[in-house]
mmCIF file of C-alpha atoms in Angstrom:
data_model
loop_
_atom_site.group_PDB
_atom_site.id
_atom_site.type_symbol
_atom_site.label_atom_id
_atom_site.label_comp_id
_atom_site.label_asym_id
_atom_site.label_seq_id
_atom_site.Cartn_x
_atom_site.Cartn_y
_atom_site.Cartn_z
ATOM 1 C CA MET A 610 -12.551 -8.822 -21.133
ATOM 2 C CA ASN A 611 -15.697 -6.696 -21.233
ATOM 3 C CA PRO A 612 -18.819 -8.924 -21.605
ATOM 4 C CA ARG A 613 -19.947 -7.085 -24.751
ATOM 5 C CA ILE A 614 -16.512 -7.432 -26.309
ATOM 6 C CA LEU A 615 -16.425 -11.157 -25.552
ATOM 7 C CA TRP A 616 -19.851 -11.646 -27.103
ATOM 8 C CA LEU A 617 -18.833 -9.818 -30.278
ATOM 9 C CA LEU A 618 -15.649 -11.911 -30.445
ATOM 10 C CA LEU A 619 -17.602 -15.145 -30.128
ATOM 11 C CA CYS A 620 -20.064 -14.015 -32.798
ATOM 12 C CA VAL A 621 -17.267 -13.159 -35.219
ATOM 13 C CA ILE A 622 -15.415 -16.448 -34.876
ATOM 14 C CA SER A 623 -18.653 -18.412 -35.064
ATOM 15 C CA PHE A 624 -19.451 -17.382 -38.659
ATOM 16 C CA ALA A 625 -16.986 -19.794 -40.279
ATOM 17 C CA GLY A 626 -18.642 -22.718 -38.524
ATOM 18 C CA CYS A 627 -22.178 -21.565 -39.261
ATOM 19 C CA ALA A 628 -22.221 -21.725 -43.042
ATOM 20 C CA SER A 629 -25.120 -24.157 -42.968
ATOM 21 C CA ILE A 630 -28.154 -24.467 -40.733
ATOM 22 C CA HIS A 631 -27.337 -28.056 -39.764
ATOM 23 C CA THR A 632 -24.028 -28.766 -38.065
ATOM 24 C CA PRO A 633 -22.161 -31.563 -39.863
ATOM 25 C CA GLU A 634 -21.401 -34.755 -37.964
ATOM 26 C CA PRO A 635 -18.038 -34.884 -36.135
ATOM 27 C CA GLY A 636 -15.481 -36.851 -38.110
ATOM 28 C CA SER A 637 -17.077 -36.089 -41.479
ATOM 29 C CA PRO A 638 -15.066 -34.209 -44.145
ATOM 30 C CA LEU A 639 -17.469 -31.249 -43.928
ATOM 31 C CA TYR A 640 -17.011 -31.100 -40.152
ATOM 32 C CA GLU A 641 -13.226 -31.135 -40.434
ATOM 33 C CA GLN A 642 -13.383 -28.420 -43.089
ATOM 34 C CA SER A 643 -15.610 -26.300 -40.828
ATOM 35 C CA VAL A 644 -13.165 -26.720 -37.935
ATOM 36 C CA LYS A 645 -10.244 -25.587 -40.121
ATOM 37 C CA GLU A 646 -12.171 -22.564 -41.397
ATOM 38 C CA THR A 647 -13.197 -21.620 -37.867
ATOM 39 C CA GLN A 648 -9.638 -22.082 -36.640
ATOM 40 C CA GLN A 649 -8.480 -19.621 -39.294
ATOM 41 C CA ALA A 650 -11.283 -17.221 -38.319
ATOM 42 C CA ILE A 651 -10.146 -17.346 -34.681
ATOM 43 C CA LEU A 652 -6.551 -16.547 -35.647
ATOM 44 C CA GLU A 653 -7.658 -13.687 -37.927
ATOM 45 C CA THR A 654 -9.874 -12.268 -35.186
ATOM 46 C CA ILE A 655 -6.995 -12.386 -32.696
ATOM 47 C CA GLU A 656 -4.743 -10.640 -35.219
ATOM 48 C CA LYS A 657 -7.288 -7.869 -35.842
ATOM 49 C CA GLN A 658 -7.919 -7.380 -32.128
ATOM 50 C CA THR A 659 -4.184 -7.138 -31.477
ATOM 51 C CA LEU A 660 -3.825 -4.524 -34.239
ATOM 52 C CA LEU A 661 -6.727 -2.524 -32.827
ATOM 53 C CA ARG A 662 -5.273 -2.622 -29.296
ATOM 54 C CA ALA A 663 -1.895 -1.513 -30.665
ATOM 55 C CA LEU A 664 -3.570 1.522 -32.260
ATOM 56 C CA THR A 665 -5.594 2.494 -29.193
ATOM 57 C CA TYR A 666 -3.181 1.792 -26.340
ATOM 58 C CA PRO A 667 -0.949 4.862 -26.891
ATOM 59 C CA ILE A 668 -4.008 7.138 -26.774
ATOM 60 C CA LEU A 669 -5.505 5.496 -23.692
ATOM 61 C CA SER A 670 -2.248 5.436 -21.728
ATOM 62 C CA ALA A 671 -0.990 8.932 -22.637
ATOM 63 C CA ASN A 672 -4.228 10.729 -21.726
ATOM 64 C CA ALA A 673 -5.304 9.195 -18.421
ATOM 65 C CA ASP A 674 -5.149 12.628 -16.777
ATOM 66 C CA LEU A 675 -7.716 13.989 -19.264
ATOM 67 C CA CYS A 676 -10.276 11.218 -18.750
ATOM 68 C CA GLY A 677 -11.381 12.180 -15.245
ATOM 69 C CA ALA A 678 -13.397 9.407 -13.618
ATOM 70 C CA GLN A 679 -13.243 7.435 -16.878
ATOM 71 C CA ARG A 680 -9.923 5.864 -15.792
ATOM 72 C CA THR A 681 -8.773 2.469 -14.669
ATOM 73 C CA TYR A 682 -5.699 0.301 -14.166
ATOM 74 C CA LYS A 683 -5.004 -2.434 -16.711
ATOM 75 C CA LEU A 684 -2.352 -5.071 -17.291
ATOM 76 C CA GLY A 685 -2.985 -5.273 -21.022
ATOM 77 C CA PHE A 686 -4.241 -8.729 -21.940
ATOM 78 C CA GLU A 687 -7.476 -10.500 -22.892
ATOM 79 C CA TRP A 688 -8.247 -14.166 -22.370
ATOM 80 C CA ILE A 689 -10.618 -16.958 -23.299
ATOM 81 C CA THR A 690 -11.219 -20.639 -22.518
ATOM 82 C CA LEU A 691 -12.705 -23.532 -24.427
ATOM 83 C CA ASN A 692 -15.902 -23.174 -22.461
ATOM 84 C CA ASP A 693 -16.358 -19.655 -23.815
ATOM 85 C CA LEU A 694 -16.133 -21.132 -27.306
ATOM 86 C CA GLY A 695 -18.376 -23.996 -26.252
ATOM 87 C CA LYS A 696 -21.084 -21.415 -25.735
ATOM 88 C CA VAL A 697 -21.110 -20.933 -29.513
ATOM 89 C CA GLY A 698 -20.870 -24.555 -30.588
ATOM 90 C CA ARG A 699 -18.866 -27.740 -30.875
ATOM 91 C CA ILE A 700 -17.094 -26.694 -34.081
ATOM 92 C CA GLN A 701 -15.835 -23.543 -32.383
ATOM 93 C CA ARG A 702 -14.696 -25.513 -29.342
ATOM 94 C CA ASP A 703 -12.757 -28.001 -31.473
ATOM 95 C CA ALA A 704 -11.272 -25.159 -33.536
ATOM 96 C CA GLY A 705 -10.173 -23.437 -30.329
ATOM 97 C CA ALA A 706 -8.518 -26.623 -29.111
ATOM 98 C CA ALA A 707 -6.632 -26.844 -32.418
ATOM 99 C CA VAL A 708 -5.362 -23.289 -31.869
ATOM 100 C CA GLY A 709 -4.155 -24.234 -28.393
ATOM 101 C CA ILE A 710 -6.971 -22.827 -26.260
ATOM 102 C CA GLY A 711 -7.724 -24.982 -23.219
ATOM 103 C CA THR A 712 -9.664 -24.861 -19.962
ATOM 104 C CA TYR A 713 -7.206 -22.453 -18.326
ATOM 105 C CA PRO A 714 -7.115 -18.747 -19.320
ATOM 106 C CA TYR A 715 -5.505 -18.585 -22.759
ATOM 107 C CA LEU A 716 -4.230 -15.112 -23.677
ATOM 108 C CA THR A 717 -5.760 -14.205 -27.016
ATOM 109 C CA VAL A 718 -4.544 -10.597 -27.110
ATOM 110 C CA VAL A 719 -1.502 -9.057 -25.443
ATOM 111 C CA THR A 720 -1.582 -5.332 -26.158
ATOM 112 C CA PRO A 721 1.702 -4.134 -27.692
ATOM 113 C CA GLY A 722 3.425 -1.706 -25.338
ATOM 114 C CA SER A 723 1.274 -2.665 -22.334
ATOM 115 C CA PRO A 724 2.795 -3.620 -18.951
ATOM 116 C CA VAL A 725 2.465 -7.375 -19.532
ATOM 117 C CA HIS A 726 3.861 -7.082 -23.055
ATOM 118 C CA GLN A 727 6.892 -5.204 -21.756
ATOM 119 C CA ALA A 728 7.294 -7.855 -19.059
ATOM 120 C CA GLY A 729 7.502 -10.621 -21.679
ATOM 121 C CA ILE A 730 4.022 -12.160 -21.809
ATOM 122 C CA ARG A 731 2.810 -13.021 -25.315
ATOM 123 C CA GLN A 732 -0.314 -14.177 -27.127
ATOM 124 C CA GLY A 733 -0.794 -17.918 -26.593
ATOM 125 C CA ASP A 734 0.503 -17.974 -23.017
ATOM 126 C CA THR A 735 -1.721 -19.499 -20.324
ATOM 127 C CA LEU A 736 -2.261 -17.962 -16.891
ATOM 128 C CA VAL A 737 -1.206 -20.176 -13.980
ATOM 129 C CA SER A 738 -1.364 -17.968 -10.876
ATOM 130 C CA LEU A 739 -1.923 -14.404 -9.746
ATOM 131 C CA ASN A 740 -0.141 -13.035 -6.662
ATOM 132 C CA GLU A 741 0.865 -16.631 -5.803
ATOM 133 C CA SER A 742 -2.777 -17.766 -5.783
ATOM 134 C CA PRO A 743 -3.321 -20.605 -8.299
ATOM 135 C CA ILE A 744 -5.878 -19.982 -11.032
ATOM 136 C CA SER A 745 -8.331 -22.844 -11.148
ATOM 137 C CA GLU A 746 -9.396 -24.726 -14.246
ATOM 138 C CA ASP A 747 -12.529 -23.607 -16.054
ATOM 139 C CA LYS A 748 -14.596 -26.751 -15.714
ATOM 140 C CA GLU A 749 -17.419 -27.619 -18.082
ATOM 141 C CA ARG A 750 -20.261 -25.101 -18.039
ATOM 142 C CA GLN A 751 -23.771 -25.906 -19.100
ATOM 143 C CA PHE A 752 -25.462 -23.452 -21.473
ATOM 144 C CA ILE A 753 -28.704 -23.203 -23.400
ATOM 145 C CA PRO A 754 -27.296 -22.166 -26.793
ATOM 146 C CA TRP A 755 -28.569 -18.885 -28.234
ATOM 147 C CA LEU A 756 -31.325 -18.467 -25.631
ATOM 148 C CA GLU A 757 -29.255 -16.306 -23.334
ATOM 149 C CA SER A 758 -28.275 -12.707 -23.847
ATOM 150 C CA GLY A 759 -24.694 -11.706 -24.608
ATOM 151 C CA ASN A 760 -24.034 -10.626 -21.029
ATOM 152 C CA ASP A 761 -25.105 -14.047 -19.776
ATOM 153 C CA VAL A 762 -22.096 -15.575 -21.491
ATOM 154 C CA VAL A 763 -20.109 -14.182 -18.593
ATOM 155 C CA ARG A 764 -21.179 -16.505 -15.786
ATOM 156 C CA GLY A 765 -19.380 -18.238 -12.994
ATOM 157 C CA TYR A 766 -15.732 -18.801 -13.872
ATOM 158 C CA ARG A 767 -15.283 -15.863 -16.248
ATOM 159 C CA ARG A 768 -17.164 -13.422 -14.048
ATOM 160 C CA ASN A 769 -15.200 -14.433 -10.946
ATOM 161 C CA LEU A 770 -11.795 -14.336 -12.644
ATOM 162 C CA ASP A 771 -12.539 -10.987 -14.321
ATOM 163 C CA ARG A 772 -13.549 -9.549 -10.946
ATOM 164 C CA TRP A 773 -10.456 -10.977 -9.317
ATOM 165 C CA LEU A 774 -8.236 -9.455 -11.989
ATOM 166 C CA HIS A 775 -10.062 -6.134 -11.701
ATOM 167 C CA TRP A 776 -9.730 -5.854 -7.937
ATOM 168 C CA THR A 777 -6.144 -7.099 -7.969
ATOM 169 C CA VAL A 778 -4.938 -4.303 -10.249
ATOM 170 C CA LEU A 779 -7.375 -1.612 -9.086
ATOM 171 C CA GLY A 780 -4.958 0.032 -6.677
ATOM 172 C CA GLY A 781 -2.143 0.119 -9.193
ATOM 173 C CA THR A 782 0.216 -1.988 -7.071
ATOM 174 C CA ALA A 783 2.598 -4.509 -8.643
ATOM 175 C CA VAL A 784 1.142 -7.927 -9.469
ATOM 176 C CA SER A 785 3.059 -11.206 -9.615
ATOM 177 C CA ILE A 786 1.993 -13.450 -12.492
ATOM 178 C CA GLU A 787 2.875 -17.022 -13.349
ATOM 179 C CA TYR A 788 2.200 -18.137 -16.887
ATOM 180 C CA LYS A 789 2.826 -21.240 -18.950
ATOM 181 C CA ARG A 790 4.461 -21.242 -22.373
ATOM 182 C CA GLY A 791 4.990 -24.652 -23.915
ATOM 183 C CA ASP A 792 6.283 -26.923 -21.171
ATOM 184 C CA GLY A 793 7.794 -24.108 -19.112
ATOM 185 C CA VAL A 794 6.296 -21.986 -16.330
ATOM 186 C CA HIS A 795 7.583 -18.419 -15.959
ATOM 187 C CA SER A 796 7.164 -15.815 -13.195
ATOM 188 C CA ILE A 797 7.120 -12.056 -13.626
ATOM 189 C CA GLU A 798 6.089 -8.970 -11.664
ATOM 190 C CA VAL A 799 4.020 -6.372 -13.486
ATOM 191 C CA GLN A 800 3.112 -2.811 -12.567
ATOM 192 C CA PRO A 801 -0.424 -2.014 -13.826
ATOM 193 C CA MET A 802 -0.679 1.236 -15.777
ATOM 194 C CA LYS A 803 -3.364 3.852 -15.344
ATOM 195 C CA ARG A 804 -5.197 4.542 -18.590
ATOM 196 C CA CYS A 805 -8.480 5.813 -19.947
ATOM 197 C CA ASP A 806 -11.229 3.240 -19.525
ATOM 198 C CA PHE A 807 -12.589 2.781 -23.043
ATOM 199 C CA ASN A 808 -13.241 -0.331 -25.113
ATOM 200 C CA ILE A 809 -12.950 -0.100 -28.891
ATOM 201 C CA VAL A 810 -14.907 -2.482 -31.121
ATOM 202 C CA ILE A 811 -15.113 -2.889 -34.893
ATOM 203 C CA VAL A 812 -18.567 -3.969 -36.069
ATOM 204 C CA ASP A 813 -19.520 -5.234 -39.506
ATOM 205 C CA HIS A 814 -21.405 -2.324 -41.081
ATOM 206 C CA LYS A 815 -21.621 -0.941 -44.630
ATOM 207 C CA GLU A 816 -21.880 2.715 -43.584
ATOM 208 C CA LEU A 817 -19.023 5.026 -42.602
ATOM 209 C CA SER A 818 -19.981 5.373 -38.953
ATOM 210 C CA SER A 819 -18.657 5.668 -35.420
ATOM 211 C CA ARG A 820 -20.325 6.206 -32.064
ATOM 212 C CA VAL A 821 -19.651 5.919 -28.351
ATOM 213 C CA VAL A 822 -22.026 4.219 -25.906
ATOM 214 C CA GLU A 823 -20.978 4.517 -22.264
ATOM 215 C CA ASN A 824 -17.308 3.483 -22.359
ATOM 216 C CA THR A 825 -17.432 1.516 -25.631
ATOM 217 C CA ILE A 826 -16.510 3.061 -28.978
ATOM 218 C CA PHE A 827 -17.970 1.348 -32.042
ATOM 219 C CA LEU A 828 -16.290 1.743 -35.427
ATOM 220 C CA SER A 829 -17.819 0.310 -38.578
ATOM 221 C CA SER A 830 -15.675 -2.092 -40.595
ATOM 222 C CA THR A 831 -16.224 0.174 -43.609
ATOM 223 C CA LEU A 832 -14.771 3.138 -41.725
ATOM 224 C CA PHE A 833 -11.803 1.013 -40.666
ATOM 225 C CA ASP A 834 -11.176 0.125 -44.327
ATOM 226 C CA PHE A 835 -11.818 3.707 -45.494
ATOM 227 C CA ALA A 836 -9.011 5.133 -43.357
ATOM 228 C CA GLU A 837 -5.785 5.619 -45.302
ATOM 229 C CA SER A 838 -3.517 5.584 -42.265
ATOM 230 C CA ASP A 839 -3.352 4.390 -38.673
ATOM 231 C CA ALA A 840 -3.472 8.039 -37.584
ATOM 232 C CA GLU A 841 -6.912 8.508 -39.167
ATOM 233 C CA ILE A 842 -8.295 5.546 -37.229
ATOM 234 C CA GLN A 843 -6.663 6.862 -34.071
ATOM 235 C CA PHE A 844 -8.172 10.284 -34.685
ATOM 236 C CA ILE A 845 -11.718 8.904 -34.910
ATOM 237 C CA ILE A 846 -11.158 6.925 -31.701
ATOM 238 C CA ALA A 847 -9.812 10.018 -29.917
ATOM 239 C CA HIS A 848 -12.667 12.116 -31.326
ATOM 240 C CA GLU A 849 -15.281 9.756 -29.851
ATOM 241 C CA MET A 850 -13.371 9.673 -26.555
ATOM 242 C CA ALA A 851 -13.462 13.467 -26.517
ATOM 243 C CA HIS A 852 -17.257 13.487 -26.905
ATOM 244 C CA ARG A 853 -17.489 11.205 -23.879
ATOM 245 C CA ILE A 854 -14.968 13.200 -21.822
ATOM 246 C CA TYR A 855 -16.830 16.446 -22.589
ATOM 247 C CA ARG A 856 -20.110 14.633 -21.803
ATOM 248 C CA HIS A 857 -21.724 15.573 -25.083
ATOM 249 C CA ARG A 858 -25.130 13.952 -25.191
ATOM 250 C CA PRO A 859 -27.611 13.590 -28.044
ATOM 251 C CA GLY A 860 -30.990 15.148 -27.345
ATOM 252 C CA LYS A 861 -33.769 17.402 -28.603
ATOM 253 C CA LEU A 862 -33.806 21.152 -28.170
ATOM 254 C CA THR A 863 -36.595 21.663 -25.646
ATOM 255 C CA PRO A 864 -37.444 25.145 -24.299
ATOM 256 C CA LEU A 865 -35.772 24.282 -20.981
ATOM 257 C CA ARG A 866 -32.587 23.128 -22.699
ATOM 258 C CA ALA A 867 -32.618 26.207 -24.931
ATOM 259 C CA LEU A 868 -32.734 28.365 -21.788
ATOM 260 C CA ALA A 869 -29.897 26.346 -20.246
ATOM 261 C CA LEU A 870 -27.833 26.754 -23.410
ATOM 262 C CA GLY A 871 -28.454 30.488 -23.349
ATOM 263 C CA VAL A 872 -27.295 30.743 -19.729
ATOM 264 C CA ASP A 873 -24.297 28.569 -20.590
ATOM 265 C CA ALA A 874 -23.384 30.885 -23.473
ATOM 266 C CA LEU A 875 -23.751 34.019 -21.341
ATOM 267 C CA VAL A 876 -21.470 32.563 -18.667
ATOM 268 C CA ASN A 877 -18.843 31.615 -21.250
ATOM 269 C CA TYR A 878 -18.942 34.958 -23.013
ATOM 270 C CA GLY A 879 -18.855 36.673 -19.632
ATOM 271 C CA LEU A 880 -15.612 34.861 -18.861
ATOM 272 C CA VAL A 881 -14.163 36.073 -22.149
ATOM 273 C CA ALA A 882 -15.222 39.658 -21.394
ATOM 274 C CA THR A 883 -13.637 39.404 -17.946
ATOM 275 C CA GLN A 884 -10.349 38.274 -19.507
ATOM 276 C CA LEU A 885 -10.480 41.234 -21.908
ATOM 277 C CA VAL A 886 -11.115 43.735 -19.111
ATOM 278 C CA ALA A 887 -8.405 42.211 -16.922
ATOM 279 C CA GLY A 888 -5.931 42.325 -19.792
ATOM 280 C CA ILE A 889 -5.358 38.579 -19.779
ATOM 281 C CA VAL A 890 -6.062 38.504 -23.511
ATOM 282 C CA SER A 891 -6.281 41.250 -26.106
ATOM 283 C CA GLY A 892 -8.830 41.959 -28.786
ATOM 284 C CA ASP A 893 -6.285 41.084 -31.450
ATOM 285 C CA GLU A 894 -5.864 37.635 -29.924
ATOM 286 C CA LEU A 895 -9.620 37.058 -30.066
ATOM 287 C CA GLU A 896 -10.058 38.185 -33.649
ATOM 288 C CA GLY A 897 -11.589 35.460 -35.795
ATOM 289 C CA GLN A 898 -12.041 33.023 -32.931
ATOM 290 C CA VAL A 899 -15.196 31.051 -32.159
ATOM 291 C CA TRP A 900 -16.078 31.072 -28.483
ATOM 292 C CA ALA A 901 -18.711 28.369 -28.101
ATOM 293 C CA PRO A 902 -20.743 27.619 -24.985
ATOM 294 C CA GLY A 903 -19.316 25.053 -22.607
ATOM 295 C CA ALA A 904 -20.570 21.484 -22.609
ATOM 296 C CA ILE A 905 -22.392 21.581 -19.267
ATOM 297 C CA PHE A 906 -25.864 21.821 -20.791
ATOM 298 C CA SER A 907 -24.975 21.249 -24.426
ATOM 299 C CA HIS A 908 -26.383 18.386 -26.461
ATOM 300 C CA GLN A 909 -24.855 16.946 -29.578
ATOM 301 C CA ASN A 910 -28.046 17.273 -31.620
ATOM 302 C CA ASN A 911 -28.914 20.811 -30.551
ATOM 303 C CA PRO A 912 -28.556 23.397 -33.299
ATOM 304 C CA PRO A 913 -26.618 25.634 -33.591
ATOM 305 C CA TYR A 914 -24.189 24.106 -31.112
ATOM 306 C CA ARG A 915 -23.808 20.658 -32.616
ATOM 307 C CA HIS A 916 -21.175 21.860 -35.079
ATOM 308 C CA ALA A 917 -19.387 23.652 -32.239
ATOM 309 C CA LEU A 918 -19.361 20.477 -30.168
ATOM 310 C CA GLU A 919 -17.779 18.618 -33.078
ATOM 311 C CA LYS A 920 -15.047 21.232 -33.107
ATOM 312 C CA GLN A 921 -14.593 20.781 -29.382
ATOM 313 C CA ALA A 922 -14.114 17.048 -29.920
ATOM 314 C CA ASP A 923 -11.659 17.746 -32.763
ATOM 315 C CA TYR A 924 -9.690 20.076 -30.485
ATOM 316 C CA LEU A 925 -9.289 17.593 -27.648
ATOM 317 C CA ALA A 926 -8.738 14.657 -30.020
ATOM 318 C CA MET A 927 -5.822 16.403 -31.725
ATOM 319 C CA TYR A 928 -4.231 17.075 -28.349
ATOM 320 C CA MET A 929 -4.735 13.482 -27.282
ATOM 321 C CA LEU A 930 -2.987 12.214 -30.416
ATOM 322 C CA ALA A 931 -0.089 14.650 -30.061
ATOM 323 C CA ARG A 932 0.371 13.622 -26.411
ATOM 324 C CA ALA A 933 0.605 10.017 -27.629
ATOM 325 C CA ASN A 934 3.344 11.031 -30.123
ATOM 326 C CA ILE A 935 1.036 10.457 -33.087
ATOM 327 C CA ASP A 936 1.586 12.702 -36.112
ATOM 328 C CA VAL A 937 -1.460 14.952 -36.603
ATOM 329 C CA SER A 938 -0.137 16.970 -39.535
ATOM 330 C CA ASP A 939 -2.429 15.373 -42.135
ATOM 331 C CA ILE A 940 -5.535 14.627 -40.050
ATOM 332 C CA ASP A 941 -7.510 17.477 -41.634
ATOM 333 C CA ILE A 942 -7.394 15.597 -44.946
ATOM 334 C CA PHE A 943 -9.604 12.901 -43.419
ATOM 335 C CA TRP A 944 -12.665 15.155 -43.194
ATOM 336 C CA GLU A 945 -12.000 16.424 -46.723
ATOM 337 C CA ARG A 946 -12.239 12.854 -48.012
ATOM 338 C CA VAL A 947 -15.421 11.912 -46.110
ATOM 339 C CA PRO A 948 -18.366 11.966 -48.592
ATOM 340 C CA SER A 949 -20.849 14.709 -47.726
ATOM 341 C CA ASP A 950 -23.777 12.298 -48.111
ATOM 342 C CA SER A 951 -22.284 9.667 -45.781
ATOM 343 C CA TYR A 952 -23.685 8.764 -42.379
ATOM 344 C CA LEU A 953 -20.407 9.856 -40.775
ATOM 345 C CA SER A 954 -20.678 13.323 -42.312
ATOM 346 C CA GLU A 955 -24.328 13.606 -41.265
ATOM 347 C CA ILE A 956 -23.682 12.617 -37.654
ATOM 348 C CA HIS A 957 -20.481 14.591 -37.241
ATOM 349 C CA VAL A 958 -21.684 17.696 -39.082
ATOM 350 C CA SER A 959 -18.919 18.434 -41.551
ATOM 351 C CA LYS A 960 -19.531 22.150 -42.199
ATOM 352 C CA PRO A 961 -17.359 24.984 -43.537
ATOM 353 C CA GLY A 962 -14.773 26.076 -40.996
ATOM 354 C CA ARG A 963 -14.013 22.652 -39.615
ATOM 355 C CA ILE A 964 -10.916 22.066 -41.748
ATOM 356 C CA GLU A 965 -9.612 25.568 -40.957
ATOM 357 C CA ASN A 966 -10.258 24.853 -37.289
ATOM 358 C CA MET A 967 -8.145 21.688 -37.428
ATOM 359 C CA LEU A 968 -5.331 23.506 -39.236
ATOM 360 C CA ALA A 969 -5.323 26.096 -36.455
ATOM 361 C CA ILE A 970 -5.084 23.334 -33.857
ATOM 362 C CA GLN A 971 -2.164 21.796 -35.759
ATOM 363 C CA GLU A 972 -0.350 25.139 -35.713
ATOM 364 C CA GLU A 973 -1.026 25.555 -31.999
ATOM 365 C CA LEU A 974 0.391 22.110 -31.281
ATOM 366 C CA GLU A 975 3.439 22.755 -33.481
ATOM 367 C CA ARG A 976 4.213 25.961 -31.590
ATOM 368 C CA LYS A 977 3.972 24.205 -28.259
ATOM 369 C CA ILE A 978 6.109 21.273 -29.374
ATOM 370 C CA GLU A 979 8.788 23.568 -30.822
ATOM 371 C CA SER A 980 8.898 25.677 -27.651
ATOM 372 C CA GLY A 981 8.866 22.643 -25.365
ATOM 373 C CA SER A 982 5.602 23.733 -23.738
ATOM 374 C CA PRO A 983 3.444 21.033 -22.136
ATOM 375 C CA LEU A 984 0.602 19.797 -24.342
ATOM 376 C CA ILE A 985 -2.225 20.828 -22.046
ATOM 377 C CA PRO A 986 -5.543 21.584 -23.802
ATOM 378 C CA SER A 987 -7.349 24.761 -22.816
ATOM 379 C CA ASN A 988 -10.251 24.386 -20.392
ATOM 380 C CA THR A 989 -11.777 27.750 -21.303
ATOM 381 C CA ARG A 990 -11.364 27.769 -25.048
ATOM 382 C CA ARG A 991 -12.637 24.423 -26.233
ATOM 383 C CA VAL A 992 -13.167 25.518 -29.804
ATOM 384 C CA GLN A 993 -10.222 26.879 -31.775
ATOM 385 C CA ALA A 994 -10.259 29.609 -34.363
ATOM 386 C CA ASP A 995 -11.909 29.354 -37.737
ATOM 387 C CA SER A 996 -8.846 31.012 -39.269
ATOM 388 C CA ALA A 997 -5.392 29.470 -39.353
ATOM 389 C CA GLY A 998 -3.815 32.748 -38.292
ATOM 390 C CA SER A 999 -5.316 32.899 -34.805
ATOM 391 C CA GLN A 1000 -3.302 33.027 -31.606
ATOM 392 C CA GLU A 1001 -3.584 30.639 -28.690
ATOM 393 C CA ASN A 1002 -4.574 31.741 -25.197
#
């Protein structure tokens, strides 16, 4: 598990046991109540994480070829031990023990549809060995509570096992796994699957917001609740992935960047003119279309290209969803429902033409699906038409 993700998980499940400043004495009624509440919080967190992984896995696995260097091999599980919970406090550790978490890697999340899920591993199983090498027990670790940064949670045992898992699956070769369920030990062989390397996290926030930092996509809890369907959540995730894949970066419009954007635009328009002269496309096919500069020098906060970059992200996101067999027919309604004064609307520049652009993308995808054409997004035309009647390249 990514260190940041683990830290967020520990923070979430710690709230139930942190209702008061002073920790109640073990054995007292208040202590037992805190343990039960924290136990429930752990189970709810696991359930939410499993749901989130189920929503994101189809997108990550179906679009590995679009993610370039942002790819990896994964088995599809996340784990924790009592000593991870002990970092937070004694209540959390006792609550974890009540759930069944011990000092060997306990699988908190098994991503639905992932290689290990298909092989039969489930949440609550405990790892025993990897490629016939026994996994050692996570012995007691000494921590200075709350004085270390989130990344420092991942020390010793967790860091070593995470690295071992990473290097074991890195080449994509089959991995033999032994795991314990109840009193039985089971053996399976799993083929890691190549997928886009993104982590998705829900953070407690009152605003409708989403953002991507490096390979982590942050969605606000309010946005998660605002979505009326799984497809809307999946669209936002794919949209943020698209920004990262296209390397859109926030920044100010300096004179040097303005010059770079101008050169970028000239090159792009020159390519379009070349296609016209060569007869690759006709003027009728270009009518009503928006040909925006490429993303080489573009920056997400640079007017007037910020809106164009949002359309680029919409374009790739819609393709990514369709490739994952996710229905995109009603995605345009999402932006219609987003309040114009919301943080999400401000950051993602909901301007006239965006809805029409998404409808055009839907029509393009429908034509390709009906004709059996491969769903390959265009590398030259990253922004679709502003009118629904446009033709694809």
